[in-house]
mmCIF file of C-alpha atoms in Angstrom:
data_model
loop_
_atom_site.group_PDB
_atom_site.id
_atom_site.type_symbol
_atom_site.label_atom_id
_atom_site.label_comp_id
_atom_site.label_asym_id
_atom_site.label_seq_id
_atom_site.Cartn_x
_atom_site.Cartn_y
_atom_site.Cartn_z
ATOM 1 C CA ASN V 29 -3.426 -19.910 -1.342
ATOM 2 C CA ALA V 30 -1.910 -18.161 -3.969
ATOM 3 C CA GLY V 31 -2.930 -15.230 -2.373
ATOM 4 C CA VAL V 32 -3.189 -12.010 -5.218
ATOM 5 C CA THR V 33 -1.393 -12.165 -8.294
ATOM 6 C CA GLN V 34 -0.794 -9.500 -10.676
ATOM 7 C CA THR V 35 0.486 -9.489 -14.591
ATOM 8 C CA PRO V 36 1.906 -9.327 -16.246
ATOM 9 C CA LYS V 37 4.834 -8.323 -13.814
ATOM 10 C CA PHE V 38 6.636 -5.856 -16.144
ATOM 11 C CA ARG V 39 5.306 -3.882 -19.263
ATOM 12 C CA ILE V 40 6.482 -1.858 -21.561
ATOM 13 C CA LEU V 41 3.734 0.716 -23.398
ATOM 14 C CA LYS V 42 4.370 2.862 -26.639
ATOM 15 C CA ILE V 43 1.852 6.485 -26.337
ATOM 16 C CA GLY V 44 -1.340 5.586 -26.893
ATOM 17 C CA GLN V 45 -1.550 1.706 -27.125
ATOM 18 C CA SER V 46 -3.928 0.388 -24.340
ATOM 19 C CA MET V 47 -3.844 -2.921 -22.253
ATOM 20 C CA THR V 48 -5.046 -4.642 -19.376
ATOM 21 C CA LEU V 49 -3.587 -5.239 -15.801
ATOM 22 C CA GLN V 50 -4.490 -8.391 -14.930
ATOM 23 C CA CYS V 51 -5.171 -8.532 -10.705
ATOM 24 C CA THR V 52 -6.476 -12.257 -9.157
ATOM 25 C CA GLN V 53 -7.085 -13.154 -5.630
ATOM 26 C CA ASP V 54 -8.019 -16.449 -4.286
ATOM 27 C CA MET V 55 -9.279 -15.590 -0.492
ATOM 28 C CA ASN V 56 -12.930 -14.473 -0.902
ATOM 29 C CA HIS V 57 -12.249 -11.520 0.049
ATOM 30 C CA ASN V 58 -14.909 -8.571 -0.652
ATOM 31 C CA TYR V 59 -12.536 -5.207 -0.978
ATOM 32 C CA MET V 60 -9.896 -5.149 -3.665
ATOM 33 C CA TYR V 61 -8.165 -1.857 -4.966
ATOM 34 C CA TRP V 62 -5.509 -0.488 -7.709
ATOM 35 C CA TYR V 63 -2.561 1.318 -6.456
ATOM 36 C CA ARG V 64 -0.271 3.405 -8.492
ATOM 37 C CA GLN V 65 3.329 4.539 -7.106
ATOM 38 C CA ASP V 66 5.239 6.641 -8.235
ATOM 39 C CA PRO V 67 9.133 7.177 -7.152
ATOM 40 C CA GLY V 68 9.205 8.842 -3.379
ATOM 41 C CA MET V 69 5.426 9.193 -3.787
ATOM 42 C CA GLY V 70 3.193 7.439 -1.902
ATOM 43 C CA LEU V 71 0.695 5.229 -2.714
ATOM 44 C CA LYS V 72 -1.980 6.493 -4.698
ATOM 45 C CA LEU V 73 -5.550 5.220 -4.768
ATOM 46 C CA ILE V 74 -7.042 4.649 -8.260
ATOM 47 C CA TYR V 75 -10.434 2.752 -8.025
ATOM 48 C CA TYR V 76 -11.732 -0.069 -5.401
ATOM 49 C CA SER V 77 -14.048 -2.355 -5.354
ATOM 50 C CA VAL V 78 -16.535 -3.710 -2.549
ATOM 51 C CA GLY V 79 -17.552 -6.555 -4.621
ATOM 52 C CA ALA V 80 -18.619 -8.363 -7.708
ATOM 53 C CA GLY V 81 -20.346 -5.063 -10.138
ATOM 54 C CA ILE V 82 -19.499 -2.391 -7.727
ATOM 55 C CA THR V 83 -16.674 -0.148 -8.373
ATOM 56 C CA ASP V 84 -15.911 3.592 -7.439
ATOM 57 C CA LYS V 85 -13.112 5.882 -8.718
ATOM 58 C CA GLY V 86 -10.056 6.947 -6.114
ATOM 59 C CA GLU V 87 -7.916 9.853 -6.065
ATOM 60 C CA VAL V 88 -6.508 9.088 -9.645
ATOM 61 C CA PRO V 89 -8.746 7.440 -11.734
ATOM 62 C CA ASN V 90 -8.425 9.612 -15.065
ATOM 63 C CA GLY V 91 -7.226 7.524 -17.960
ATOM 64 C CA TYR V 92 -7.679 4.231 -15.830
ATOM 65 C CA ASN V 93 -11.139 2.267 -15.733
ATOM 66 C CA VAL V 94 -12.135 -0.774 -14.114
ATOM 67 C CA SER V 95 -14.480 -3.826 -14.042
ATOM 68 C CA ARG V 96 -14.990 -6.806 -10.946
ATOM 69 C CA SER V 97 -17.200 -9.460 -12.737
ATOM 70 C CA THR V 98 -16.332 -11.732 -10.276
ATOM 71 C CA THR V 99 -15.068 -12.004 -6.909
ATOM 72 C CA GLU V 100 -11.730 -13.186 -7.530
ATOM 73 C CA ASP V 101 -11.245 -10.677 -10.526
ATOM 74 C CA PHE V 102 -10.514 -6.905 -10.880
ATOM 75 C CA PRO V 103 -8.085 -6.567 -14.164
ATOM 76 C CA LEU V 104 -7.281 -2.534 -14.738
ATOM 77 C CA ARG V 105 -7.581 -0.989 -18.065
ATOM 78 C CA LEU V 106 -5.376 1.202 -19.707
ATOM 79 C CA GLU V 107 -6.565 3.667 -22.715
ATOM 80 C CA LEU V 108 -4.372 5.849 -24.735
ATOM 81 C CA ALA V 109 -1.638 5.354 -22.601
ATOM 82 C CA ALA V 110 0.798 8.298 -21.549
ATOM 83 C CA PRO V 111 3.707 8.837 -20.239
ATOM 84 C CA SER V 112 2.339 10.174 -17.282
ATOM 85 C CA GLN V 113 1.032 6.722 -16.180
ATOM 86 C CA THR V 114 5.057 5.070 -16.084
ATOM 87 C CA SER V 115 4.415 3.593 -13.003
ATOM 88 C CA VAL V 116 4.215 0.668 -10.460
ATOM 89 C CA TYR V 117 0.841 -0.795 -9.831
ATOM 90 C CA PHE V 118 -0.190 -2.460 -6.940
ATOM 91 C CA CYS V 119 -3.574 -4.533 -6.352
ATOM 92 C CA ALA V 120 -4.839 -5.516 -3.112
ATOM 93 C CA SER V 121 -7.377 -6.974 -1.414
ATOM 94 C CA THR V 122 -9.198 -7.505 1.963
ATOM 95 C CA SER V 123 -12.782 -8.285 3.260
ATOM 96 C CA ARG V 124 -14.081 -7.303 6.836
ATOM 97 C CA ASP V 125 -13.187 -11.199 8.455
ATOM 98 C CA ARG V 126 -9.646 -10.186 7.861
ATOM 99 C CA GLY V 127 -10.148 -7.003 10.007
ATOM 100 C CA ASN V 128 -9.273 -5.301 7.123
ATOM 101 C CA GLU V 129 -5.676 -5.616 6.717
ATOM 102 C CA GLN V 130 -4.579 -5.700 2.841
ATOM 103 C CA PHE V 131 -2.645 -8.278 0.985
ATOM 104 C CA PHE V 132 -0.864 -6.898 -1.872
ATOM 105 C CA GLY V 133 -0.052 -7.752 -5.474
ATOM 106 C CA PRO V 134 3.586 -8.354 -6.250
ATOM 107 C CA GLY V 135 2.851 -5.155 -8.493
ATOM 108 C CA THR V 136 3.174 -4.822 -12.133
ATOM 109 C CA ARG V 137 5.954 -1.881 -13.432
ATOM 110 C CA LEU V 138 4.859 0.183 -16.914
ATOM 111 C CA THR V 139 6.615 2.115 -18.613
ATOM 112 C CA VAL V 140 5.159 4.141 -21.368
ATOM 113 C CA LEU V 141 7.430 5.789 -23.696
ATOM 114 C CA LYS Z 13 -0.168 19.108 3.222
ATOM 115 C CA ASN Z 14 -0.441 15.349 3.636
ATOM 116 C CA GLU Z 15 -2.818 13.824 5.675
ATOM 117 C CA VAL Z 16 -0.276 11.024 6.736
ATOM 118 C CA GLU Z 17 2.956 12.407 7.412
ATOM 119 C CA GLN Z 18 5.715 10.100 8.560
ATOM 120 C CA SER Z 19 9.364 11.202 9.540
ATOM 121 C CA PRO Z 20 12.257 10.677 8.657
ATOM 122 C CA GLN Z 21 11.867 10.342 4.989
ATOM 123 C CA ASN Z 22 15.099 8.223 5.075
ATOM 124 C CA LEU Z 23 17.309 6.252 7.792
ATOM 125 C CA THR Z 24 20.332 4.680 8.114
ATOM 126 C CA ALA Z 25 21.577 2.874 11.325
ATOM 127 C CA GLN Z 26 24.540 0.317 11.975
ATOM 128 C CA GLU Z 27 23.557 -2.978 12.434
ATOM 129 C CA GLY Z 28 22.108 -3.676 16.538
ATOM 130 C CA GLU Z 29 21.176 -0.207 16.931
ATOM 131 C CA PHE Z 30 17.316 1.059 17.877
ATOM 132 C CA ILE Z 31 15.219 2.311 15.190
ATOM 133 C CA THR Z 32 11.904 4.899 15.685
ATOM 134 C CA ILE Z 33 9.708 5.952 12.477
ATOM 135 C CA ASN Z 34 7.503 8.307 13.209
ATOM 136 C CA CYS Z 35 3.908 8.789 11.379
ATOM 137 C CA SER Z 36 1.593 12.182 12.333
ATOM 138 C CA TYR Z 37 -2.214 11.753 10.739
ATOM 139 C CA SER Z 38 -4.610 15.175 10.211
ATOM 140 C CA VAL Z 39 -8.082 13.183 10.179
ATOM 141 C CA GLY Z 40 -10.327 11.662 12.304
ATOM 142 C CA ILE Z 41 -9.378 7.347 11.353
ATOM 143 C CA SER Z 42 -10.570 3.744 12.086
ATOM 144 C CA ALA Z 43 -7.557 2.145 12.140
ATOM 145 C CA LEU Z 44 -3.118 2.619 10.941
ATOM 146 C CA HIS Z 45 -1.611 -0.089 9.663
ATOM 147 C CA TRP Z 46 2.716 -0.391 8.905
ATOM 148 C CA LEU Z 47 3.814 -1.887 5.710
ATOM 149 C CA GLN Z 48 6.643 -3.229 4.749
ATOM 150 C CA GLN Z 49 7.791 -2.679 0.932
ATOM 151 C CA HIS Z 50 10.871 -5.120 0.582
ATOM 152 C CA PRO Z 51 14.012 -4.118 -2.028
ATOM 153 C CA GLY Z 52 11.882 -5.860 -4.666
ATOM 154 C CA GLY Z 53 8.929 -4.027 -4.804
ATOM 155 C CA GLY Z 54 6.380 -6.713 -2.763
ATOM 156 C CA ILE Z 55 4.261 -5.527 0.143
ATOM 157 C CA VAL Z 56 3.690 -6.928 3.460
ATOM 158 C CA SER Z 57 0.928 -6.068 6.382
ATOM 159 C CA LEU Z 58 3.062 -5.589 9.025
ATOM 160 C CA PHE Z 59 0.646 -3.817 12.038
ATOM 161 C CA MET Z 60 -2.782 -2.528 12.196
ATOM 162 C CA LEU Z 61 -3.833 -1.082 15.036
ATOM 163 C CA SER Z 62 -6.852 0.991 16.601
ATOM 164 C CA SER Z 63 -5.405 1.713 20.388
ATOM 165 C CA GLY Z 64 -2.138 0.751 22.551
ATOM 166 C CA LYS Z 65 0.268 -1.081 21.293
ATOM 167 C CA LYS Z 66 1.209 -3.993 19.336
ATOM 168 C CA LYS Z 67 4.220 -6.322 19.385
ATOM 169 C CA HIS Z 68 5.176 -8.979 16.296
ATOM 170 C CA GLY Z 69 8.812 -10.228 16.933
ATOM 171 C CA ARG Z 70 11.413 -7.088 17.318
ATOM 172 C CA LEU Z 71 8.938 -4.621 15.992
ATOM 173 C CA ILE Z 72 6.650 -2.537 17.705
ATOM 174 C CA ALA Z 73 4.156 -0.494 16.936
ATOM 175 C CA THR Z 74 2.540 1.652 19.239
ATOM 176 C CA ILE Z 75 -0.632 4.773 18.691
ATOM 177 C CA ASN Z 76 -1.235 7.827 20.702
ATOM 178 C CA ILE Z 77 -5.334 8.258 19.633
ATOM 179 C CA GLN Z 78 -5.447 11.719 20.538
ATOM 180 C CA GLU Z 79 -1.965 12.953 19.869
ATOM 181 C CA LYS Z 80 -3.134 11.581 16.095
ATOM 182 C CA HIS Z 81 0.397 10.022 15.718
ATOM 183 C CA SER Z 82 2.031 6.444 16.190
ATOM 184 C CA SER Z 83 5.590 4.926 15.960
ATOM 185 C CA LEU Z 84 6.996 1.839 14.633
ATOM 186 C CA HIS Z 85 10.228 0.702 16.804
ATOM 187 C CA ILE Z 86 12.730 -2.089 15.631
ATOM 188 C CA THR Z 87 15.059 -3.241 18.333
ATOM 189 C CA ALA Z 88 18.321 -5.106 17.332
ATOM 190 C CA SER Z 89 17.885 -3.716 14.016
ATOM 191 C CA HIS Z 90 19.786 -5.998 10.793
ATOM 192 C CA PRO Z 91 20.726 -5.522 7.244
ATOM 193 C CA ARG Z 92 17.726 -7.407 6.494
ATOM 194 C CA ASP Z 93 15.523 -4.951 8.702
ATOM 195 C CA SER Z 94 16.567 -2.538 5.058
ATOM 196 C CA ALA Z 95 13.404 -1.258 3.699
ATOM 197 C CA VAL Z 96 10.485 0.800 2.930
ATOM 198 C CA TYR Z 97 8.602 1.578 5.706
ATOM 199 C CA ILE Z 98 4.849 2.927 4.919
ATOM 200 C CA CYS Z 99 2.241 4.027 7.482
ATOM 201 C CA ALA Z 100 -1.788 4.217 5.997
ATOM 202 C CA VAL Z 101 -4.748 5.277 7.752
ATOM 203 C CA SER Z 102 -8.459 4.139 7.166
ATOM 204 C CA LEU Z 103 -10.374 7.296 7.469
ATOM 205 C CA LYS Z 104 -13.175 7.339 9.438
ATOM 206 C CA GLU Z 105 -16.501 7.457 6.898
ATOM 207 C CA THR Z 106 -15.112 6.408 4.161
ATOM 208 C CA SER Z 107 -16.390 3.431 2.129
ATOM 209 C CA GLY Z 108 -14.374 -0.006 1.490
ATOM 210 C CA SER Z 109 -11.785 0.359 3.888
ATOM 211 C CA ARG Z 110 -9.966 2.438 1.751
ATOM 212 C CA LEU Z 111 -5.986 3.416 2.987
ATOM 213 C CA THR Z 112 -4.393 6.661 3.000
ATOM 214 C CA PHE Z 113 -1.056 6.341 2.726
ATOM 215 C CA GLY Z 114 2.390 8.138 3.798
ATOM 216 C CA GLU Z 115 5.618 8.899 1.600
ATOM 217 C CA GLY Z 116 7.328 6.055 3.258
ATOM 218 C CA THR Z 117 10.725 5.913 5.586
ATOM 219 C CA GLN Z 118 13.513 4.129 3.803
ATOM 220 C CA LEU Z 119 15.578 2.743 5.806
ATOM 221 C CA THR Z 120 19.314 1.395 5.832
ATOM 222 C CA VAL Z 121 20.344 -0.820 7.912
ATOM 223 C CA ASN Z 122 24.423 -1.515 8.039
ATOM 224 C CA PRO Z 123 26.415 -4.467 9.132
#
């Protein structure tokens, strides 16, 4: 199993541009999450999903959108990028039969200039 | 005030020392997680516990539900243990097994 994969690893955006961060897991997990990590701060939940077709907001959803059309994929869309969205983004997944232990992707480092 | 507080924020130790990182939380939880973030950025789950104690190699995690406190211990520390250690909790009565994270403890072990 590849686990949780994220693309791209790094990206620089200009203010106002849009992009999609990709996240895929091959463990058949029903729960998936997007977090952002700012320097010196704890991980913050952006959006999460409890299954295909179901998504919900986390603590810091403004400026982002998600979709979950399949169990495997959970893309995060940034519309109109702003410097405040400069961060490292992590995708994670879990399922109840794993005791809800979360498995993390390698992260995407995004800079908005 | 954060729901999850870790101490210390930074910790420097000499190789071989016994290390303790503390985590306190202020809400009802269903489980507490300890995670390790490597210098390269990757995050791995070390422990998930809801009571008592767990051990894996040189790492030991304990939790006291009544005191709302957990500790992560590293015995015979080694420079490869240098990383950020993150405490996170699954809150009771939240959907989707969401986690609330502490800010992390940066551990540096010198040879």
